[in-house]
PDB file of C-alpha atoms and ligand atoms in Angstrom:
ATOM      1  CA  MET A 281       0.000   0.000   0.000  1.00  0.00           C
ATOM      2  CA  ALA A 282       1.394   3.398  -0.991  1.00  0.00           C
ATOM      3  CA  ARG A 283       1.553   6.069   1.668  1.00  0.00           C
ATOM      4  CA  VAL A 284      -0.929   8.894   1.174  1.00  0.00           C
ATOM      5  CA  LEU A 285       0.441  12.362   1.923  1.00  0.00           C
ATOM      6  CA  LEU A 286      -1.534  15.610   2.015  1.00  0.00           C
ATOM      7  CA  ILE A 287       0.605  18.753   1.708  1.00  0.00           C
ATOM      8  CA  THR A 288      -1.094  22.072   2.405  1.00  0.00           C
ATOM      9  CA  GLY A 289      -0.070  25.074   0.312  1.00  0.00           C
ATOM     10  CA  ALA A 290       1.630  22.927  -2.314  1.00  0.00           C
ATOM     11  CA  SER A 291       0.872  25.012  -5.405  1.00  0.00           C
ATOM     12  CA  ARG A 292       4.292  26.682  -5.220  1.00  0.00           C
ATOM     13  CA  GLY A 293       7.420  27.171  -3.144  1.00  0.00           C
ATOM     14  CA  ILE A 294       8.487  24.661  -0.502  1.00  0.00           C
ATOM     15  CA  GLY A 295       5.165  22.779  -0.682  1.00  0.00           C
ATOM     16  CA  ALA A 296       5.369  22.235  -4.447  1.00  0.00           C
ATOM     17  CA  VAL A 297       8.961  20.968  -4.291  1.00  0.00           C
ATOM     18  CA  THR A 298       8.091  18.710  -1.338  1.00  0.00           C
ATOM     19  CA  ALA A 299       5.173  17.285  -3.325  1.00  0.00           C
ATOM     20  CA  ALA A 300       7.438  16.447  -6.274  1.00  0.00           C
ATOM     21  CA  LEU A 301      10.113  14.855  -4.073  1.00  0.00           C
ATOM     22  CA  ALA A 302       7.549  12.843  -2.108  1.00  0.00           C
ATOM     23  CA  ALA A 303       5.935  11.556  -5.303  1.00  0.00           C
ATOM     24  CA  ALA A 304       9.356  10.561  -6.663  1.00  0.00           C
ATOM     25  CA  ARG A 305       9.794   8.502  -3.478  1.00  0.00           C
ATOM     26  CA  GLY A 306       6.484   6.714  -3.994  1.00  0.00           C
ATOM     27  CA  TYR A 307       4.022   8.729  -1.926  1.00  0.00           C
ATOM     28  CA  HIS A 308       0.600   9.390  -3.413  1.00  0.00           C
ATOM     29  CA  VAL A 309       0.258  13.124  -2.918  1.00  0.00           C
ATOM     30  CA  GLY A 310      -2.656  15.492  -2.292  1.00  0.00           C
ATOM     31  CA  VAL A 311      -1.506  18.896  -3.575  1.00  0.00           C
ATOM     32  CA  ASN A 312      -3.549  21.453  -1.641  1.00  0.00           C
ATOM     33  CA  TYR A 313      -3.923  25.009  -2.899  1.00  0.00           C
ATOM     34  CA  ARG A 314      -6.009  27.979  -1.818  1.00  0.00           C
ATOM     35  CA  ALA A 315      -6.385  30.213  -4.863  1.00  0.00           C
ATOM     36  CA  ASN A 316      -4.098  29.216  -7.711  1.00  0.00           C
ATOM     37  CA  ARG A 317      -5.663  26.111  -9.222  1.00  0.00           C
ATOM     38  CA  GLU A 318      -3.545  26.302 -12.385  1.00  0.00           C
ATOM     39  CA  ALA A 319      -0.338  26.254 -10.365  1.00  0.00           C
ATOM     40  CA  ALA A 320      -1.512  23.243  -8.340  1.00  0.00           C
ATOM     41  CA  GLU A 321      -2.582  21.422 -11.519  1.00  0.00           C
ATOM     42  CA  ALA A 322       0.880  22.104 -12.978  1.00  0.00           C
ATOM     43  CA  VAL A 323       2.495  20.489  -9.905  1.00  0.00           C
ATOM     44  CA  VAL A 324       0.174  17.493 -10.319  1.00  0.00           C
ATOM     45  CA  ALA A 325       0.900  17.255 -14.061  1.00  0.00           C
ATOM     46  CA  GLY A 326       4.657  17.285 -13.399  1.00  0.00           C
ATOM     47  CA  ILE A 327       4.265  14.438 -10.909  1.00  0.00           C
ATOM     48  CA  ARG A 328       2.109  12.392 -13.286  1.00  0.00           C
ATOM     49  CA  GLU A 329       4.574  12.908 -16.150  1.00  0.00           C
ATOM     50  CA  GLY A 330       7.209  11.381 -13.908  1.00  0.00           C
ATOM     51  CA  GLY A 331       4.986   8.339 -13.311  1.00  0.00           C
ATOM     52  CA  GLY A 332       3.782   9.460  -9.882  1.00  0.00           C
ATOM     53  CA  THR A 333       0.319   9.788  -8.388  1.00  0.00           C
ATOM     54  CA  ALA A 334      -1.111  13.131  -7.281  1.00  0.00           C
ATOM     55  CA  VAL A 335      -4.337  15.131  -7.169  1.00  0.00           C
ATOM     56  CA  ALA A 336      -4.986  18.828  -6.683  1.00  0.00           C
ATOM     57  CA  ILE A 337      -7.083  19.535  -3.577  1.00  0.00           C
ATOM     58  CA  ALA A 338      -8.752  22.932  -3.187  1.00  0.00           C
ATOM     59  CA  GLY A 339      -9.237  24.550   0.201  1.00  0.00           C
ATOM     60  CA  ASP A 340      -8.317  27.367   2.527  1.00  0.00           C
ATOM     61  CA  VAL A 341      -6.724  25.925   5.670  1.00  0.00           C
ATOM     62  CA  ALA A 342      -8.116  28.837   7.693  1.00  0.00           C
ATOM     63  CA  VAL A 343     -11.720  27.815   6.921  1.00  0.00           C
ATOM     64  CA  GLU A 344     -12.945  24.792   8.878  1.00  0.00           C
ATOM     65  CA  ALA A 345     -15.476  23.688   6.239  1.00  0.00           C
ATOM     66  CA  ASP A 346     -12.727  23.777   3.605  1.00  0.00           C
ATOM     67  CA  VAL A 347     -10.426  21.694   5.806  1.00  0.00           C
ATOM     68  CA  LEU A 348     -13.118  19.044   6.296  1.00  0.00           C
ATOM     69  CA  ARG A 349     -13.688  18.920   2.535  1.00  0.00           C
ATOM     70  CA  MET A 350      -9.930  18.800   1.768  1.00  0.00           C
ATOM     71  CA  PHE A 351      -9.418  15.709   3.896  1.00  0.00           C
ATOM     72  CA  ALA A 352     -12.537  14.022   2.502  1.00  0.00           C
ATOM     73  CA  ASP A 353     -11.476  14.809  -1.087  1.00  0.00           C
ATOM     74  CA  CYS A 354      -7.954  13.546  -0.493  1.00  0.00           C
ATOM     75  CA  GLU A 355      -9.190  10.321   1.052  1.00  0.00           C
ATOM     76  CA  GLN A 356     -11.704   9.760  -1.721  1.00  0.00           C
ATOM     77  CA  ALA A 357      -9.089  10.237  -4.441  1.00  0.00           C
ATOM     78  CA  LEU A 358      -6.082   8.524  -2.856  1.00  0.00           C
ATOM     79  CA  GLY A 359      -7.255   6.321   0.031  1.00  0.00           C
ATOM     80  CA  PRO A 360      -6.607   6.479   3.793  1.00  0.00           C
ATOM     81  CA  LEU A 361      -4.276   9.291   4.869  1.00  0.00           C
ATOM     82  CA  THR A 362      -0.906   8.255   6.310  1.00  0.00           C
ATOM     83  CA  ASP A 363       1.026  11.544   6.295  1.00  0.00           C
ATOM     84  CA  LEU A 364       0.396  15.302   6.573  1.00  0.00           C
ATOM     85  CA  VAL A 365       2.701  18.231   5.887  1.00  0.00           C
ATOM     86  CA  ASN A 366       1.263  21.442   7.337  1.00  0.00           C
ATOM     87  CA  ASN A 367       3.112  23.772   4.977  1.00  0.00           C
ATOM     88  CA  ALA A 368       0.587  26.513   4.058  1.00  0.00           C
ATOM     89  CA  GLY A 369       1.715  29.800   5.541  1.00  0.00           C
ATOM     90  CA  VAL A 370       1.586  33.539   4.995  1.00  0.00           C
ATOM     91  CA  VAL A 371       3.549  36.633   5.920  1.00  0.00           C
ATOM     92  CA  ASP A 372       2.431  40.247   5.576  1.00  0.00           C
ATOM     93  CA  MET A 373       3.972  43.625   4.846  1.00  0.00           C
ATOM     94  CA  LYS A 374       6.966  44.708   6.891  1.00  0.00           C
ATOM     95  CA  ALA A 375       5.579  46.556   9.926  1.00  0.00           C
ATOM     96  CA  ARG A 376       6.140  47.341  13.584  1.00  0.00           C
ATOM     97  CA  VAL A 377       3.606  46.015  16.069  1.00  0.00           C
ATOM     98  CA  ASP A 378       2.266  49.541  16.644  1.00  0.00           C
ATOM     99  CA  GLU A 379       1.273  49.604  12.971  1.00  0.00           C
ATOM    100  CA  MET A 380      -0.529  46.241  12.819  1.00  0.00           C
ATOM    101  CA  SER A 381      -4.308  46.068  12.317  1.00  0.00           C
ATOM    102  CA  ALA A 382      -6.466  43.514  14.085  1.00  0.00           C
ATOM    103  CA  ALA A 383      -7.473  42.156  10.648  1.00  0.00           C
ATOM    104  CA  ARG A 384      -3.833  41.447   9.863  1.00  0.00           C
ATOM    105  CA  LEU A 385      -3.348  39.624  13.177  1.00  0.00           C
ATOM    106  CA  GLN A 386      -6.521  37.584  12.566  1.00  0.00           C
ATOM    107  CA  ARG A 387      -5.291  36.413   9.157  1.00  0.00           C
ATOM    108  CA  MET A 388      -1.764  35.744  10.418  1.00  0.00           C
ATOM    109  CA  PHE A 389      -3.026  33.425  13.134  1.00  0.00           C
ATOM    110  CA  ALA A 390      -5.969  32.012  11.139  1.00  0.00           C
ATOM    111  CA  VAL A 391      -3.704  30.629   8.406  1.00  0.00           C
ATOM    112  CA  ASN A 392      -0.463  29.884  10.236  1.00  0.00           C
ATOM    113  CA  VAL A 393      -1.853  28.614  13.549  1.00  0.00           C
ATOM    114  CA  PHE A 394      -5.545  27.702  13.279  1.00  0.00           C
ATOM    115  CA  GLY A 395      -4.965  26.166   9.831  1.00  0.00           C
ATOM    116  CA  THR A 396      -2.136  24.026  11.169  1.00  0.00           C
ATOM    117  CA  ILE A 397      -4.142  22.876  14.176  1.00  0.00           C
ATOM    118  CA  LEU A 398      -7.347  22.212  12.206  1.00  0.00           C
ATOM    119  CA  CYS A 399      -5.464  20.093   9.658  1.00  0.00           C
ATOM    120  CA  ALA A 400      -3.596  18.241  12.399  1.00  0.00           C
ATOM    121  CA  ARG A 401      -6.926  17.543  14.108  1.00  0.00           C
ATOM    122  CA  GLU A 402      -8.332  15.977  10.954  1.00  0.00           C
ATOM    123  CA  ALA A 403      -5.144  13.957  10.466  1.00  0.00           C
ATOM    124  CA  VAL A 404      -5.180  12.665  14.059  1.00  0.00           C
ATOM    125  CA  LYS A 405      -8.818  11.596  13.690  1.00  0.00           C
ATOM    126  CA  ARG A 406      -7.781   9.438  10.753  1.00  0.00           C
ATOM    127  CA  MET A 407      -4.325   8.228  11.829  1.00  0.00           C
ATOM    128  CA  SER A 408      -4.642   7.615  15.565  1.00  0.00           C
ATOM    129  CA  THR A 409      -4.896   3.999  16.702  1.00  0.00           C
ATOM    130  CA  ARG A 410      -7.284   5.428  19.311  1.00  0.00           C
ATOM    131  CA  HIS A 411      -9.725   6.050  16.461  1.00  0.00           C
ATOM    132  CA  GLY A 412      -9.011   2.755  14.687  1.00  0.00           C
ATOM    133  CA  GLY A 413      -6.323   4.247  12.428  1.00  0.00           C
ATOM    134  CA  MET A 414      -2.967   2.770  11.398  1.00  0.00           C
ATOM    135  CA  GLY A 415      -0.767   5.586  12.745  1.00  0.00           C
ATOM    136  CA  GLY A 416       0.979   8.228  10.673  1.00  0.00           C
ATOM    137  CA  VAL A 417       3.334  11.177  10.539  1.00  0.00           C
ATOM    138  CA  ILE A 418       2.735  14.932  10.736  1.00  0.00           C
ATOM    139  CA  VAL A 419       5.356  17.530   9.812  1.00  0.00           C
ATOM    140  CA  ASN A 420       4.627  21.183  10.548  1.00  0.00           C
ATOM    141  CA  VAL A 421       6.533  23.849   8.644  1.00  0.00           C
ATOM    142  CA  SER A 422       7.477  26.507  11.181  1.00  0.00           C
ATOM    143  CA  SER A 423      10.290  29.070  10.824  1.00  0.00           C
ATOM    144  CA  VAL A 424      13.473  30.202  12.554  1.00  0.00           C
ATOM    145  CA  ALA A 425      11.446  33.399  13.000  1.00  0.00           C
ATOM    146  CA  SER A 426      10.035  31.732  16.130  1.00  0.00           C
ATOM    147  CA  ARG A 427      13.561  31.898  17.606  1.00  0.00           C
ATOM    148  CA  ILE A 428      14.648  35.225  16.140  1.00  0.00           C
ATOM    149  CA  GLY A 429      11.375  37.118  16.680  1.00  0.00           C
ATOM    150  CA  SER A 430      11.516  39.131  13.411  1.00  0.00           C
ATOM    151  CA  PRO A 431      11.574  42.595  15.047  1.00  0.00           C
ATOM    152  CA  GLY A 432      10.575  45.497  12.823  1.00  0.00           C
ATOM    153  CA  GLU A 433       9.482  43.068  10.126  1.00  0.00           C
ATOM    154  CA  TYR A 434       6.709  40.765  11.333  1.00  0.00           C
ATOM    155  CA  VAL A 435       6.692  39.850  15.011  1.00  0.00           C
ATOM    156  CA  ASP A 436       3.136  38.565  14.476  1.00  0.00           C
ATOM    157  CA  TYR A 437       4.408  35.963  12.001  1.00  0.00           C
ATOM    158  CA  ALA A 438       7.199  34.986  14.410  1.00  0.00           C
ATOM    159  CA  ALA A 439       4.677  34.661  17.243  1.00  0.00           C
ATOM    160  CA  ALA A 440       2.409  32.519  15.082  1.00  0.00           C
ATOM    161  CA  LYS A 441       5.318  30.211  14.248  1.00  0.00           C
ATOM    162  CA  GLY A 442       6.137  30.093  17.962  1.00  0.00           C
ATOM    163  CA  ALA A 443       2.636  28.759  18.486  1.00  0.00           C
ATOM    164  CA  VAL A 444       3.273  26.144  15.796  1.00  0.00           C
ATOM    165  CA  ASP A 445       6.446  25.056  17.632  1.00  0.00           C
ATOM    166  CA  VAL A 446       4.655  24.629  20.966  1.00  0.00           C
ATOM    167  CA  PHE A 447       1.738  22.880  19.278  1.00  0.00           C
ATOM    168  CA  THR A 448       4.234  20.476  17.692  1.00  0.00           C
ATOM    169  CA  ILE A 449       5.811  19.649  21.064  1.00  0.00           C
ATOM    170  CA  GLY A 450       2.460  19.170  22.787  1.00  0.00           C
ATOM    171  CA  LEU A 451       0.762  17.175  20.060  1.00  0.00           C
ATOM    172  CA  ALA A 452       3.808  14.905  19.709  1.00  0.00           C
ATOM    173  CA  LYS A 453       3.441  13.948  23.368  1.00  0.00           C
ATOM    174  CA  GLU A 454      -0.352  13.673  23.143  1.00  0.00           C
ATOM    175  CA  VAL A 455      -0.316  11.095  20.338  1.00  0.00           C
ATOM    176  CA  ALA A 456       3.026   9.376  20.961  1.00  0.00           C
ATOM    177  CA  THR A 457       1.357   6.111  22.006  1.00  0.00           C
ATOM    178  CA  GLU A 458      -1.183   6.275  19.166  1.00  0.00           C
ATOM    179  CA  GLY A 459       1.217   5.544  16.298  1.00  0.00           C
ATOM    180  CA  ILE A 460       1.696   9.173  15.274  1.00  0.00           C
ATOM    181  CA  ARG A 461       4.947  11.132  15.150  1.00  0.00           C
ATOM    182  CA  VAL A 462       4.781  14.933  15.016  1.00  0.00           C
ATOM    183  CA  ASN A 463       7.749  17.155  14.178  1.00  0.00           C
ATOM    184  CA  ALA A 464       8.487  20.593  12.779  1.00  0.00           C
ATOM    185  CA  VAL A 465      10.979  21.891  10.260  1.00  0.00           C
ATOM    186  CA  ARG A 466      12.103  25.473  10.866  1.00  0.00           C
ATOM    187  CA  PRO A 467      13.476  26.906   7.625  1.00  0.00           C
ATOM    188  CA  GLY A 468      15.698  29.958   7.539  1.00  0.00           C
ATOM    189  CA  ILE A 469      15.458  32.216   4.526  1.00  0.00           C
ATOM    190  CA  VAL A 470      14.474  30.217   1.429  1.00  0.00           C
ATOM    191  CA  ARG A 471      14.173  31.211  -2.221  1.00  0.00           C
ATOM    192  CA  THR A 472      10.377  31.334  -2.781  1.00  0.00           C
ATOM    193  CA  GLU A 473       7.746  33.902  -3.684  1.00  0.00           C
ATOM    194  CA  ILE A 474       6.732  34.418  -0.047  1.00  0.00           C
ATOM    195  CA  HIS A 475       9.105  37.388   0.289  1.00  0.00           C
ATOM    196  CA  ALA A 476       7.572  39.246  -2.670  1.00  0.00           C
ATOM    197  CA  SER A 477       4.128  38.452  -1.240  1.00  0.00           C
ATOM    198  CA  GLY A 478       5.211  40.415   1.844  1.00  0.00           C
ATOM    199  CA  GLY A 479       6.363  43.349  -0.295  1.00  0.00           C
ATOM    200  CA  GLN A 480      10.074  42.511   0.059  1.00  0.00           C
ATOM    201  CA  PRO A 481      11.287  40.958  -3.214  1.00  0.00           C
ATOM    202  CA  ASP A 482      14.890  41.888  -2.258  1.00  0.00           C
ATOM    203  CA  ARG A 483      14.721  40.100   1.101  1.00  0.00           C
ATOM    204  CA  LEU A 484      16.910  37.164   0.015  1.00  0.00           C
ATOM    205  CA  GLU A 485      19.829  39.418  -0.928  1.00  0.00           C
ATOM    206  CA  ARG A 486      19.388  41.509   2.213  1.00  0.00           C
ATOM    207  CA  ILE A 487      19.292  38.570   4.654  1.00  0.00           C
ATOM    208  CA  ALA A 488      21.876  36.314   2.974  1.00  0.00           C
ATOM    209  CA  PRO A 489      24.890  38.079   4.584  1.00  0.00           C
ATOM    210  CA  LEU A 490      23.366  37.358   8.019  1.00  0.00           C
ATOM    211  CA  VAL A 491      23.346  33.606   7.328  1.00  0.00           C
ATOM    212  CA  PRO A 492      26.554  31.777   8.377  1.00  0.00           C
ATOM    213  CA  MET A 493      26.552  29.978   5.004  1.00  0.00           C
ATOM    214  CA  LEU A 494      26.131  33.403   3.353  1.00  0.00           C
ATOM    215  CA  ARG A 495      23.325  32.205   1.069  1.00  0.00           C
ATOM    216  CA  PRO A 496      19.587  31.555   1.125  1.00  0.00           C
ATOM    217  CA  GLY A 497      18.298  28.008   1.174  1.00  0.00           C
ATOM    218  CA  GLU A 498      16.655  26.370  -1.831  1.00  0.00           C
ATOM    219  CA  PRO A 499      13.191  24.779  -1.490  1.00  0.00           C
ATOM    220  CA  ASP A 500      14.597  21.295  -2.159  1.00  0.00           C
ATOM    221  CA  GLU A 501      16.884  21.655   0.851  1.00  0.00           C
ATOM    222  CA  ILE A 502      13.797  22.085   3.054  1.00  0.00           C
ATOM    223  CA  ALA A 503      11.903  19.333   1.228  1.00  0.00           C
ATOM    224  CA  GLY A 504      14.742  16.888   1.950  1.00  0.00           C
ATOM    225  CA  ALA A 505      14.442  17.535   5.684  1.00  0.00           C
ATOM    226  CA  ILE A 506      10.651  17.150   5.567  1.00  0.00           C
ATOM    227  CA  LEU A 507      10.956  13.850   3.687  1.00  0.00           C
ATOM    228  CA  TRP A 508      13.459  12.576   6.248  1.00  0.00           C
ATOM    229  CA  LEU A 509      11.080  13.376   9.116  1.00  0.00           C
ATOM    230  CA  LEU A 510       8.285  11.586   7.249  1.00  0.00           C
ATOM    231  CA  SER A 511      10.448   8.527   6.628  1.00  0.00           C
ATOM    232  CA  PRO A 512      10.976   5.445   8.819  1.00  0.00           C
ATOM    233  CA  GLU A 513      14.582   6.653   9.290  1.00  0.00           C
ATOM    234  CA  ALA A 514      13.060   9.163  11.734  1.00  0.00           C
ATOM    235  CA  SER A 515      11.095   6.455  13.588  1.00  0.00           C
ATOM    236  CA  TYR A 516      12.365   7.590  17.028  1.00  0.00           C
ATOM    237  CA  THR A 517      12.080  11.320  16.283  1.00  0.00           C
ATOM    238  CA  SER A 518       8.985  13.084  17.607  1.00  0.00           C
ATOM    239  CA  GLY A 519       8.447  16.538  19.074  1.00  0.00           C
ATOM    240  CA  ALA A 520      11.619  17.776  17.323  1.00  0.00           C
ATOM    241  CA  LEU A 521      12.039  21.284  15.909  1.00  0.00           C
ATOM    242  CA  LEU A 522      14.585  20.830  13.113  1.00  0.00           C
ATOM    243  CA  ASP A 523      16.288  24.069  12.037  1.00  0.00           C
ATOM    244  CA  VAL A 524      17.183  24.025   8.338  1.00  0.00           C
ATOM    245  CA  SER A 525      18.672  27.469   8.110  1.00  0.00           C
ATOM    246  CA  GLY A 526      22.272  27.486   6.917  1.00  0.00           C
ATOM    247  CA  GLY A 527      23.437  27.747  10.526  1.00  0.00           C
ATOM    248  CA  ARG A 528      21.386  30.853  11.359  1.00  0.00           C
TER     249      ARG A 528
HETATM  250  P1  LIG B   8       4.941  30.571  -0.800  1.00  0.00           P
HETATM  251  O1  LIG B   8       5.905  30.380  -1.905  1.00  0.00           O
HETATM  252  O2  LIG B   8       4.346  31.901  -0.562  1.00  0.00           O
HETATM  253  O3  LIG B   8       3.796  29.475  -0.928  1.00  0.00           O
HETATM  254  C1  LIG B   8       2.781  29.437   0.023  1.00  0.00           C
HETATM  255  C2  LIG B   8       1.802  28.363  -0.346  1.00  0.00           C
HETATM  256  O4  LIG B   8       0.805  28.336   0.671  1.00  0.00           O
HETATM  257  C3  LIG B   8       1.108  28.617  -1.658  1.00  0.00           C
HETATM  258  O5  LIG B   8       0.913  27.379  -2.303  1.00  0.00           O
HETATM  259  C4  LIG B   8      -0.222  29.230  -1.228  1.00  0.00           C
HETATM  260  O6  LIG B   8      -1.266  28.972  -2.156  1.00  0.00           O
HETATM  261  C5  LIG B   8      -0.477  28.443   0.048  1.00  0.00           C
HETATM  262  N1  LIG B   8      -1.409  29.093   0.940  1.00  0.00           N
HETATM  263  C6  LIG B   8      -1.366  30.341   1.454  1.00  0.00           C
HETATM  264  N2  LIG B   8      -2.420  30.550   2.250  1.00  0.00           N
HETATM  265  C7  LIG B   8      -3.150  29.404   2.235  1.00  0.00           C
HETATM  266  C8  LIG B   8      -4.346  29.007   2.849  1.00  0.00           C
HETATM  267  N3  LIG B   8      -5.029  29.848   3.637  1.00  0.00           N
HETATM  268  N4  LIG B   8      -4.809  27.759   2.606  1.00  0.00           N
HETATM  269  C9  LIG B   8      -4.135  26.903   1.806  1.00  0.00           C
HETATM  270  N5  LIG B   8      -2.991  27.229   1.192  1.00  0.00           N
HETATM  271  C10 LIG B   8      -2.508  28.473   1.411  1.00  0.00           C
HETATM  272  O7  LIG B   8       5.602  30.159   0.610  1.00  0.00           O
HETATM  273  P2  LIG B   8       6.871  29.259   0.970  1.00  0.00           P
HETATM  274  O8  LIG B   8       8.022  30.169   1.120  1.00  0.00           O
HETATM  275  O9  LIG B   8       6.961  28.059   0.115  1.00  0.00           O
HETATM  276  O10 LIG B   8       6.441  28.866   2.468  1.00  0.00           O
HETATM  277  C11 LIG B   8       5.959  27.589   2.827  1.00  0.00           C
HETATM  278  C12 LIG B   8       6.044  27.487   4.341  1.00  0.00           C
HETATM  279  O11 LIG B   8       7.385  27.680   4.761  1.00  0.00           O
HETATM  280  C13 LIG B   8       5.212  28.542   5.071  1.00  0.00           C
HETATM  281  O12 LIG B   8       4.621  27.959   6.212  1.00  0.00           O
HETATM  282  C14 LIG B   8       6.246  29.567   5.481  1.00  0.00           C
HETATM  283  O13 LIG B   8       5.848  30.298   6.614  1.00  0.00           O
HETATM  284  C15 LIG B   8       7.432  28.672   5.764  1.00  0.00           C
HETATM  285  N6  LIG B   8       8.720  29.352   5.717  1.00  0.00           N
HETATM  286  C16 LIG B   8       9.178  29.905   4.569  1.00  0.00           C
HETATM  287  C17 LIG B   8      10.414  30.559   4.582  1.00  0.00           C
HETATM  288  C18 LIG B   8      11.008  31.195   3.350  1.00  0.00           C
HETATM  289  O14 LIG B   8      11.989  31.943   3.476  1.00  0.00           O
HETATM  290  N7  LIG B   8      10.468  30.951   2.163  1.00  0.00           N
HETATM  291  C19 LIG B   8      11.165  30.625   5.766  1.00  0.00           C
HETATM  292  C20 LIG B   8      10.653  30.043   6.910  1.00  0.00           C
HETATM  293  C21 LIG B   8       9.431  29.402   6.888  1.00  0.00           C
HETATM  294  P3  LIG B   8      -2.050  30.180  -2.881  1.00  0.00           P
HETATM  295  O15 LIG B   8      -1.061  30.847  -3.760  1.00  0.00           O
HETATM  296  O16 LIG B   8      -3.122  29.478  -3.610  1.00  0.00           O
HETATM  297  O17 LIG B   8      -2.525  31.085  -1.778  1.00  0.00           O
END
């Protein structure tokens, strides 16, 4: 039986590269997207051309009804879920806390925190031996921002990722005897479109000198860490926060 992996926010960036790598390693992959269906379908087409199995799954992780539908759609198309990568995430414009609107804070936590927890809840319901499941693996994509704090840029994002870290530690303990491992990857600065989405297309060049390796990471370098945490090689690893950040 192939493993069935749902990756949230897999229409581009780290999620898309993780989907391709997972499919190449034999996972059947649910490629979730929020808005850009064409991009998600392109990820799926690339996987199928390589002989892999994937489907595009629509849904906003911040909307509970969407999350319920995403998991049902994934299961219907690919079979029982064995793995989840909570990758969907957003930043916002560079701002100090005294400039942040309540609407911004709502969105920041709705996507990055509530979305992660809602998806993990649905995964646990399906994977936990307590609910008759076969076990499984959850990987949350956090950020080194939770350690650094991102002052003057987006402390709200850093705080949301801090919540993801603590959720990872707690959930790992909660389901440790139910066949489920839960870990987080904390990327440093990685070459994706997320920086332009936050109004800082030059962020890679600006931050690179602060990284001990003096370069940004590439999405496949994060995907490799995620795939390791999903794999049986990480069978004794749970509750870990794995920094993949060029030493930063
Ligand atoms: P990205 O290139 O901006 O891609 C984000 C993905 O998430 C897109 O596929 C987007 O789909 C999806 N998404 C956004 N909001 C969503 C929602 N509400 N529901 C479902 N999907 C949603 O970002 P990335 O750089 O690959 O980041 C992936 C993860 O890594 C995020 O959790 C991010 O915080 C984390 N991270 C990134 C970096 C970095 O430097 N790149 C560093 C540390 C941590 P749509 O386009 O359809 O909205």
